[in-house]
mmCIF file of C-alpha atoms in Angstrom:
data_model
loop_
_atom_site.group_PDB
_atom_site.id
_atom_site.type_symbol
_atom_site.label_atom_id
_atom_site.label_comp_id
_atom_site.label_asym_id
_atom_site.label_seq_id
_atom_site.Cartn_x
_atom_site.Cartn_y
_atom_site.Cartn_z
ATOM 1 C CA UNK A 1151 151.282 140.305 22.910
ATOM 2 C CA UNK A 1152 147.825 141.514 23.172
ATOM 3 C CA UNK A 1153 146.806 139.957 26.332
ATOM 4 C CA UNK A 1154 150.224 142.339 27.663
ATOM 5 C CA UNK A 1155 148.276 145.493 25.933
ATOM 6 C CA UNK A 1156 145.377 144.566 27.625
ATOM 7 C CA UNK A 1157 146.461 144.668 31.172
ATOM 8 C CA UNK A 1158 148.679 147.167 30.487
ATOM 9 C CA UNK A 1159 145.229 149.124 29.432
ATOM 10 C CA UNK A 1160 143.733 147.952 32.741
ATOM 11 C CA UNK A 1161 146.667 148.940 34.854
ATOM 12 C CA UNK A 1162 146.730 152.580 33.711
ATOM 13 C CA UNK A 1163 142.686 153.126 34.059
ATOM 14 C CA UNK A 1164 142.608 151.697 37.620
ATOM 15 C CA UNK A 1165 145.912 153.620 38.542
ATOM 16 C CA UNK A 1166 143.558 156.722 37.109
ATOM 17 C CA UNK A 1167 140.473 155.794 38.895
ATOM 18 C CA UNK A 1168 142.690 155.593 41.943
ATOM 19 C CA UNK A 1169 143.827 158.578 40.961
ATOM 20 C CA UNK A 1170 140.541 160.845 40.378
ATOM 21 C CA UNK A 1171 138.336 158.815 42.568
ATOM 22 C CA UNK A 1172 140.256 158.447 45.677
ATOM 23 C CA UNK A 1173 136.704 157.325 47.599
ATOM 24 C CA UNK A 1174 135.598 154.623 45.146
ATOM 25 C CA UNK A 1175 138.836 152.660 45.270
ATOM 26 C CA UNK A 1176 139.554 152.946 49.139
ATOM 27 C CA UNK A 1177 135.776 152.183 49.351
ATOM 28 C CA UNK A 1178 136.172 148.762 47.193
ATOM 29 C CA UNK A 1179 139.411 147.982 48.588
ATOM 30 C CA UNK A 1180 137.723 148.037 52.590
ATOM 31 C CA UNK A 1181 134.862 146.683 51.851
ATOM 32 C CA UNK A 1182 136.444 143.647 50.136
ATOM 33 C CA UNK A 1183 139.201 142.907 52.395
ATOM 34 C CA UNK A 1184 137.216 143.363 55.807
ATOM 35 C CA UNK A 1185 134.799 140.502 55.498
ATOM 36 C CA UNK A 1186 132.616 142.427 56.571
ATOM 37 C CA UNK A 1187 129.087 139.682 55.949
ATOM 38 C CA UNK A 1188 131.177 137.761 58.260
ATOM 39 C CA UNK A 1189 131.714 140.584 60.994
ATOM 40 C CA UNK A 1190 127.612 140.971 60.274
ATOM 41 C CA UNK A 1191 127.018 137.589 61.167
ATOM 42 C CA UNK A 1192 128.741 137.124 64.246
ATOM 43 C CA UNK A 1193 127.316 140.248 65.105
ATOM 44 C CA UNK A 1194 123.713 138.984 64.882
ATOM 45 C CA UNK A 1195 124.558 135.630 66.006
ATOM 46 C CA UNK A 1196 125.918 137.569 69.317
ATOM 47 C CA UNK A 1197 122.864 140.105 69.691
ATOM 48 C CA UNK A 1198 120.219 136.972 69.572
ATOM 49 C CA UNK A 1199 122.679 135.254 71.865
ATOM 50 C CA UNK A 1200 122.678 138.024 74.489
ATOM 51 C CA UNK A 1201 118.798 138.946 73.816
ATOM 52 C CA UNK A 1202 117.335 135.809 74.279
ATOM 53 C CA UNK A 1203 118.619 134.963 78.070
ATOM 54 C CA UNK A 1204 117.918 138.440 79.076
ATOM 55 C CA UNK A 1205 114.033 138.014 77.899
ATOM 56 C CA UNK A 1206 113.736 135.899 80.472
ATOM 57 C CA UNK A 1207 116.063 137.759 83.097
ATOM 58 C CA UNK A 1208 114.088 140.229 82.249
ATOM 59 C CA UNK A 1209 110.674 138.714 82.361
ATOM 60 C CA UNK A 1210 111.283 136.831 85.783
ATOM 61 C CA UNK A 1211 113.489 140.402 87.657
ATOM 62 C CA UNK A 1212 111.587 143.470 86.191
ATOM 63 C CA UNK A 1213 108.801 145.529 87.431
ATOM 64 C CA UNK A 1214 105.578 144.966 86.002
ATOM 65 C CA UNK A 1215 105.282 148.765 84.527
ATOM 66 C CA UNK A 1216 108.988 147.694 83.093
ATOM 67 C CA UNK A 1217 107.517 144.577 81.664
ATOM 68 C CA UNK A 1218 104.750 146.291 79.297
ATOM 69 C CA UNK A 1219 106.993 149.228 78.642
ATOM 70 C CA UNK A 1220 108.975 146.466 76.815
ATOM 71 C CA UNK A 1221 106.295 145.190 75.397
ATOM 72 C CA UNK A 1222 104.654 147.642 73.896
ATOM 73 C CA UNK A 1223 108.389 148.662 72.441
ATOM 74 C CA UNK A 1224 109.204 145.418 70.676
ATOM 75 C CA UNK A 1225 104.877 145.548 69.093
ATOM 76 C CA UNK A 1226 106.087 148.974 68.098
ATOM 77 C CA UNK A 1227 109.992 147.600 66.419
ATOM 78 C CA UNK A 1228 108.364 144.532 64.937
ATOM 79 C CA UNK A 1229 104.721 145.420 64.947
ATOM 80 C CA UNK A 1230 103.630 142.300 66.479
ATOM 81 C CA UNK A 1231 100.225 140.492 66.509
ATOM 82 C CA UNK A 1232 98.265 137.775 66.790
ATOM 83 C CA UNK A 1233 100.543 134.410 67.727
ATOM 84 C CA UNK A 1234 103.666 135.904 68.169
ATOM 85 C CA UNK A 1235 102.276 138.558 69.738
ATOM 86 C CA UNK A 1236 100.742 136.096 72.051
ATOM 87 C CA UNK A 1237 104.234 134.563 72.287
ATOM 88 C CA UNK A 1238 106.089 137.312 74.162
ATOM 89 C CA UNK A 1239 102.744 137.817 76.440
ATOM 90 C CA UNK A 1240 103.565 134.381 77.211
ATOM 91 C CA UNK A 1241 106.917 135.329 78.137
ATOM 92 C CA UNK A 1242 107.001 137.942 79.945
ATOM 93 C CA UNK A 1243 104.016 137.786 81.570
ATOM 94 C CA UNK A 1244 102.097 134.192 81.613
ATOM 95 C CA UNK A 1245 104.625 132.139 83.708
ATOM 96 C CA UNK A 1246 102.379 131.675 86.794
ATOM 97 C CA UNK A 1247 105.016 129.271 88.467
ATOM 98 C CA UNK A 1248 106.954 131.859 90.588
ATOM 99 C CA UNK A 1249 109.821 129.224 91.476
ATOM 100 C CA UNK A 1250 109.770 128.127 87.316
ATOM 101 C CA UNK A 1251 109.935 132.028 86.500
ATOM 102 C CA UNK A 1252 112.758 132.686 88.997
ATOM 103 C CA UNK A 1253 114.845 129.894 88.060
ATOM 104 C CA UNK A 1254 114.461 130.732 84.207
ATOM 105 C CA UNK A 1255 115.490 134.298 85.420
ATOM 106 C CA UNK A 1256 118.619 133.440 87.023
ATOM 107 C CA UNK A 1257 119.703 131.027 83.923
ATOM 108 C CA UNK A 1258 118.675 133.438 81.801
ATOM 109 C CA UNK A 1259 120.873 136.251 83.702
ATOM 110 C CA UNK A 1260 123.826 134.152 84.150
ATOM 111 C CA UNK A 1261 123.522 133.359 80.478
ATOM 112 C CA UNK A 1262 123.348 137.086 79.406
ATOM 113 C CA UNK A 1263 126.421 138.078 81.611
ATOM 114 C CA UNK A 1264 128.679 135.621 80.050
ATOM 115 C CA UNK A 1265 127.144 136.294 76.339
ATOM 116 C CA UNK A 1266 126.575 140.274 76.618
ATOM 117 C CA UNK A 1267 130.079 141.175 76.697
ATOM 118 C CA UNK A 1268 130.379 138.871 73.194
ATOM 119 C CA UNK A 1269 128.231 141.362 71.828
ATOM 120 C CA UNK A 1270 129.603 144.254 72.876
ATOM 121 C CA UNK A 1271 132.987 143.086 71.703
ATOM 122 C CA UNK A 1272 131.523 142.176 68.390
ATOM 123 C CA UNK A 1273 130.628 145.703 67.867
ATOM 124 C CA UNK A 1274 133.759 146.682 69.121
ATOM 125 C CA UNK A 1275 135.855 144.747 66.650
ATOM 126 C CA UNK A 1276 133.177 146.385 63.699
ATOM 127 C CA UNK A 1277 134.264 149.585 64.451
ATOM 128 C CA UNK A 1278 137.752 148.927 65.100
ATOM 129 C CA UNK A 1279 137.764 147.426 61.408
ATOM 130 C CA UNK A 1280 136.209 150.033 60.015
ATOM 131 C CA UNK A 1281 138.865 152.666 61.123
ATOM 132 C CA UNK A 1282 141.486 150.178 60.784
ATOM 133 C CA UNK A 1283 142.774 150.171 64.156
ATOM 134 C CA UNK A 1284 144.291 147.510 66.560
ATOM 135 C CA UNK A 1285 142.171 146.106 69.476
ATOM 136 C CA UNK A 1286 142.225 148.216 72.524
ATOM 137 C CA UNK A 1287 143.326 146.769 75.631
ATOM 138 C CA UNK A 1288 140.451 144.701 77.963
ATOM 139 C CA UNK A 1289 141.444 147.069 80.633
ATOM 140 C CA UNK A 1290 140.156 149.968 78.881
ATOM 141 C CA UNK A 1291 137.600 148.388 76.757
ATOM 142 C CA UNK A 1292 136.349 146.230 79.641
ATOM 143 C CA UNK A 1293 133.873 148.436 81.702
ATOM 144 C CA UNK A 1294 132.575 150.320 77.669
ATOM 145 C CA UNK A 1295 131.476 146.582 77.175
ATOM 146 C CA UNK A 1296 128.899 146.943 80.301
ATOM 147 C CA UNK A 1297 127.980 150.519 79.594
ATOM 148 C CA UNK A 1298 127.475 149.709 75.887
ATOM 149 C CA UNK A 1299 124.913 147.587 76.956
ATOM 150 C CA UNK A 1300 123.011 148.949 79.317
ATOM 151 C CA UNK A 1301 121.989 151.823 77.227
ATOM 152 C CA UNK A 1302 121.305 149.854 74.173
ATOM 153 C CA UNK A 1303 118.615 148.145 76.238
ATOM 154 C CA UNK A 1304 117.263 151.963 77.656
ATOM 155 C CA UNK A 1305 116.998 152.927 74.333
ATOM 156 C CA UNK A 1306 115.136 149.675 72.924
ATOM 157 C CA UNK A 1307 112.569 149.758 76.159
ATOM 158 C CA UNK A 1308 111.482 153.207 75.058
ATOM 159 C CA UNK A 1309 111.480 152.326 71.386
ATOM 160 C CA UNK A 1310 107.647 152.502 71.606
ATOM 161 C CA UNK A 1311 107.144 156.322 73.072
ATOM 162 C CA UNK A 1312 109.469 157.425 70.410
ATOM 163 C CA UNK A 1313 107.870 155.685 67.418
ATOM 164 C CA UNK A 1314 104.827 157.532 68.385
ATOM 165 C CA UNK A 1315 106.394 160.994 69.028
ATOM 166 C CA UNK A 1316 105.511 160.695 72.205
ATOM 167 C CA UNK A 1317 101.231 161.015 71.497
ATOM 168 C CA UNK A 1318 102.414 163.240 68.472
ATOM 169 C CA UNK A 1319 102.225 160.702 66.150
ATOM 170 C CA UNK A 1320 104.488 159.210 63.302
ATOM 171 C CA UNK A 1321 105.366 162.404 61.398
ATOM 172 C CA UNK A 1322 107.392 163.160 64.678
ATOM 173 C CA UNK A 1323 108.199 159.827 65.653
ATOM 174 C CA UNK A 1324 110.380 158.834 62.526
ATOM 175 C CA UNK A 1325 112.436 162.359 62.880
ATOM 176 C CA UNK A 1326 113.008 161.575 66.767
ATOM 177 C CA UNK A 1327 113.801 157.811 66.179
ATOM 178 C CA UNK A 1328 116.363 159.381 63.297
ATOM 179 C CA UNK A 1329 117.871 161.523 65.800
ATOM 180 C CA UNK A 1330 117.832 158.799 68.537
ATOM 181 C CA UNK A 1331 119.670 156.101 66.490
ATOM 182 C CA UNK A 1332 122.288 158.927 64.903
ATOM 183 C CA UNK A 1333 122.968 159.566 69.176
ATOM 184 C CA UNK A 1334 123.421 156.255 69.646
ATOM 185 C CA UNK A 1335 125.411 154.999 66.868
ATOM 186 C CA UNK A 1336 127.503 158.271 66.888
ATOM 187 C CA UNK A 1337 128.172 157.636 71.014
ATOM 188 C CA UNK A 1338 128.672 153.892 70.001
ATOM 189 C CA UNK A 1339 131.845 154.313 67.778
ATOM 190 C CA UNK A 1340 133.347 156.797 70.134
ATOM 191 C CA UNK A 1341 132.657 154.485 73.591
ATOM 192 C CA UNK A 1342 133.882 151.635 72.269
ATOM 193 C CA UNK A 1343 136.779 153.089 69.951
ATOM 194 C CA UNK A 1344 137.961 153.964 73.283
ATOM 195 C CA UNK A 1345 138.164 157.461 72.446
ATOM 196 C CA UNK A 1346 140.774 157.196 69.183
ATOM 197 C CA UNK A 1347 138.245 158.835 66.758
ATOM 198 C CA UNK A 1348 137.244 162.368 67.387
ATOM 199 C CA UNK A 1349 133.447 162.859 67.288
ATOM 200 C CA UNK A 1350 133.179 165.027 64.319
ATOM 201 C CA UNK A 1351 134.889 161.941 62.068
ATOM 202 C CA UNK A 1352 132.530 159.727 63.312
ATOM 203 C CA UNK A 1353 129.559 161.646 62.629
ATOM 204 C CA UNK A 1354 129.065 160.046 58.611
ATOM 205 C CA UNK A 1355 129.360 156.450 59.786
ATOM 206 C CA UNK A 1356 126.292 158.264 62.488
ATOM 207 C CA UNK A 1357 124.119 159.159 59.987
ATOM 208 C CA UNK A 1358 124.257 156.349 57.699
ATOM 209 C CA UNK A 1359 124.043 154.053 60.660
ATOM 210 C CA UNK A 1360 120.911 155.871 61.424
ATOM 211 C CA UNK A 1361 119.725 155.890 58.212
ATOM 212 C CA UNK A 1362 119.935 152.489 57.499
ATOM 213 C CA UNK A 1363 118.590 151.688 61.366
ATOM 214 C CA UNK A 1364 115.731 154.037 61.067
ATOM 215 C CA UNK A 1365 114.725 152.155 57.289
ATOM 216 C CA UNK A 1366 114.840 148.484 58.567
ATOM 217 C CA UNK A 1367 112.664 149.303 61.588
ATOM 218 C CA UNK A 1368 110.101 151.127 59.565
ATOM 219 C CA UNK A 1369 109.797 148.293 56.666
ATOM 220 C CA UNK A 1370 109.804 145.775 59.506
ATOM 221 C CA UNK A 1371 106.505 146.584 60.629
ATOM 222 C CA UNK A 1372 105.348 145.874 57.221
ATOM 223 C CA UNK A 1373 107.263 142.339 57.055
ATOM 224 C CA UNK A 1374 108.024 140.864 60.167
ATOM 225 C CA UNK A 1375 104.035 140.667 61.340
ATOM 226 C CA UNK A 1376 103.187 138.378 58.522
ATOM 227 C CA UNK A 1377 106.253 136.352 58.290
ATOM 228 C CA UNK A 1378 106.570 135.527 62.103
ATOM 229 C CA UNK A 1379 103.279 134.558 62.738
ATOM 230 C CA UNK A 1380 103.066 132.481 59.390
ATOM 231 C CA UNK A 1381 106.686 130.912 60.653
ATOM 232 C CA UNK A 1382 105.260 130.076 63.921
ATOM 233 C CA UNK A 1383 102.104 128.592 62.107
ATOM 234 C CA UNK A 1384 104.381 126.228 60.200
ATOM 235 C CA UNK A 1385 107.575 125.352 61.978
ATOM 236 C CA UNK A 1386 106.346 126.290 65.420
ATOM 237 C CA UNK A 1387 108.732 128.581 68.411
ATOM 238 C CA UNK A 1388 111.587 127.411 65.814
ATOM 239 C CA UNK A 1389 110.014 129.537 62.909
ATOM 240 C CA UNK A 1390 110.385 133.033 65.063
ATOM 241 C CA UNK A 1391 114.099 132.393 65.949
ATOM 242 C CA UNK A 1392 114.982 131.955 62.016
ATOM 243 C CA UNK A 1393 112.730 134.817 60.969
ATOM 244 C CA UNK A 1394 114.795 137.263 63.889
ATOM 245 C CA UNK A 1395 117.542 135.906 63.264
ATOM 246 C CA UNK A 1396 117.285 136.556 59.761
ATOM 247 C CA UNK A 1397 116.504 140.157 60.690
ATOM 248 C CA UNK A 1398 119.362 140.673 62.654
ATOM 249 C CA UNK A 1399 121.711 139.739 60.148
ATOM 250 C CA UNK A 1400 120.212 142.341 57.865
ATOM 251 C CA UNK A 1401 120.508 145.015 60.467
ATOM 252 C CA UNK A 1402 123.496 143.659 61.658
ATOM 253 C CA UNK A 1403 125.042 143.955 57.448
ATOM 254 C CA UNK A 1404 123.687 147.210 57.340
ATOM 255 C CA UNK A 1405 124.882 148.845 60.550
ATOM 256 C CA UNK A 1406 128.419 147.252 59.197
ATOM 257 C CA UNK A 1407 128.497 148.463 55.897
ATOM 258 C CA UNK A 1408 126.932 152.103 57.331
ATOM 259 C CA UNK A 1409 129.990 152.340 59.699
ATOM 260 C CA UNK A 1410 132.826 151.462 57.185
ATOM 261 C CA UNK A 1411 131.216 153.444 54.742
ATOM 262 C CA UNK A 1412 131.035 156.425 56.741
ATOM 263 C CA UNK A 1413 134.761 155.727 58.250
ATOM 264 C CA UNK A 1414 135.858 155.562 55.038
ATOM 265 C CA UNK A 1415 134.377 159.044 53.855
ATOM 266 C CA UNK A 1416 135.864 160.711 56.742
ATOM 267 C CA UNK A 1417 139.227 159.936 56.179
ATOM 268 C CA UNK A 1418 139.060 160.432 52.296
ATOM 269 C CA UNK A 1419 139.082 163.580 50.016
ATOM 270 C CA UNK A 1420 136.847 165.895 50.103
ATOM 271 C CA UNK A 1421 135.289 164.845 53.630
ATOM 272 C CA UNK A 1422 138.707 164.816 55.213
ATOM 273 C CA UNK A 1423 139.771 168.508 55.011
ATOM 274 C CA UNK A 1424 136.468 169.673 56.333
ATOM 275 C CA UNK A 1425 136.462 167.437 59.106
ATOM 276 C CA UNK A 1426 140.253 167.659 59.858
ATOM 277 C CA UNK A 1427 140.731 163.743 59.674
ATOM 278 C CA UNK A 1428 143.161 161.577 57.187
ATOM 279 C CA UNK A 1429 143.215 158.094 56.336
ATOM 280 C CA UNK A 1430 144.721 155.434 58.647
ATOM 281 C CA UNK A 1431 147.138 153.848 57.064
ATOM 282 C CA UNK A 1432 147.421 149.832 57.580
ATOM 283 C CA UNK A 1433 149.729 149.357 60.317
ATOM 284 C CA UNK A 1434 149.831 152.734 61.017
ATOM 285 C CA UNK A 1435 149.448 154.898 64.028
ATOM 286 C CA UNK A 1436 146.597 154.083 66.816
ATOM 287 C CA UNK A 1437 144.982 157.245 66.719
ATOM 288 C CA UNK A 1438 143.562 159.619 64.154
ATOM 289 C CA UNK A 1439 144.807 162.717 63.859
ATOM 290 C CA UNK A 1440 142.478 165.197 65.682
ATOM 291 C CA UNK A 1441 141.418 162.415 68.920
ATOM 292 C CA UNK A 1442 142.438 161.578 71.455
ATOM 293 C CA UNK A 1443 142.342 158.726 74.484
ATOM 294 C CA UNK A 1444 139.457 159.350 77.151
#
């Protein structure tokens, strides 16, 4: 019959796509199977769950000098002014009610502890699905959680001197904020893959992480300014938490995507011989070939 013929037809060209364009098809297939807008989305909705109660830990514990360095680094992510800008000053710095601010603090800490480690695990479990490997154990994931963390928030609190190329300007700024999210994304899969990935394989899902990182934080200072401030005109405090958390599911979908993409080309033909990685089969063993446990 000819609706036979025609899948016949089908068969044989996707058994010779498969066959001449190895990348494309175990591309398509990961991407589709992975859910991978619904790893994004838990991974926002866990990054504004963590970064909300430690504003105000942070806010009511840290140094003043600490205080504006953060400050001027989230103007310089999100280019803030006028209302929201005004916003965070209130935050972080208008609560003249020591007692208020303190008690805030210590919700707002006790709150981060027991959300922080969602987050962390939430990246965990986007790497791990991009390399296709099982969970590793909470004993040796555990203290990577904490670690994870801490630096993520070093590197956001000095988002601002790096932006500027440190009194250089922008021309140096985006290169070194390039180079700063490749480090971090590259140190990211490898902490909290526990070590099962050598570096070199993770160094695609790096730069496209970076890439994509680097992109959304330049175009935000273009967007966010107008759309948070016209939010907060219209819906009030309620407008800025849909407008960032909008944002972070669109970094959150790209820093997905960027990280199976680039675990995907490192395990695939012609990537894998230079890099000295193959693919992971489903089910298969823990470790690619060429890592190794820390």
């Amino acid at each position: 019959m000819a609706w036979k013929a025609r899948l016949e037809r089908l068969e044989r060209l996707r058994a010779e796509a498969e066959r001449r364009f190895p990348v494309i098809t175990e591309l398509t297939s990961r991407l589709l199977s992975a859910n991978l807008l619904d790893a994004a989305t838990r991974l926002a909705a866990q990054a504004f769950l963590a970064a909300v109660p430690l504003l105000f830990a942070f806010a009511a514990f840290a140094p003043e000098g600490m205080r504006e360095q953060l400050q001027d680094s989230l103007r310089a992510v999100f280019g803030l002014n006028g209302g929201s800008s005004q916003q965070l000053d209130q935050v972080l710095n208008e609560s003249t009610d020591p007692e208020s601010r303190e008690t805030s603090g210590i919700i707002g800490l006790v709150i981060t502890l027991v959300s922080a480690t969602s987050f962390s695990r939430a990246m965990e479990r986007v790497c791990e699905r991009a390399w296709g490997l099982p969970r590793a154990g909470t004993r040796i994931a555990a203290w990577r959680w904490v670690v994870w963390l801490l630096v993520l928030v070093l590197v956001l609190l000095f988002q601002a001197p790096v932006r500027d190329g440190f009194g250089v300007g922008l021309w140096l700024g985006t290169p070194l904020l390039f180079l700063v999210a490749a480090s971090l994304w590259l140190w990211t899969q490898r902490l909290l893959l526990a070590g099962r990935v050598p570096w070199i394989a993770l160094l695609p899902g790096a730069l496209l992480a970076s890439a994509a990182s680097t992109a959304l934080s330049l175009t935000a200072r273009i967007y966010m300014p107008q759309a948070l401030n016209r939010s907060l005109r219209e819906y009030g405090s309620l407008g800025l938490v849909l407008v960032l958390l909008s944002w972070l599911i669109v970094l959150s979908a790209a820093i997905t995507f960027a990280v199976t993409i680039g675990a995907v080309l490192a395990q695939e033909p012609p990537l894998n011989r230079w890099l000295g990685t193959e693919r992971i089969e489903k089910g298969g063993p823990e470790q690619v070939k060429g890592g190794r446990a820390d």
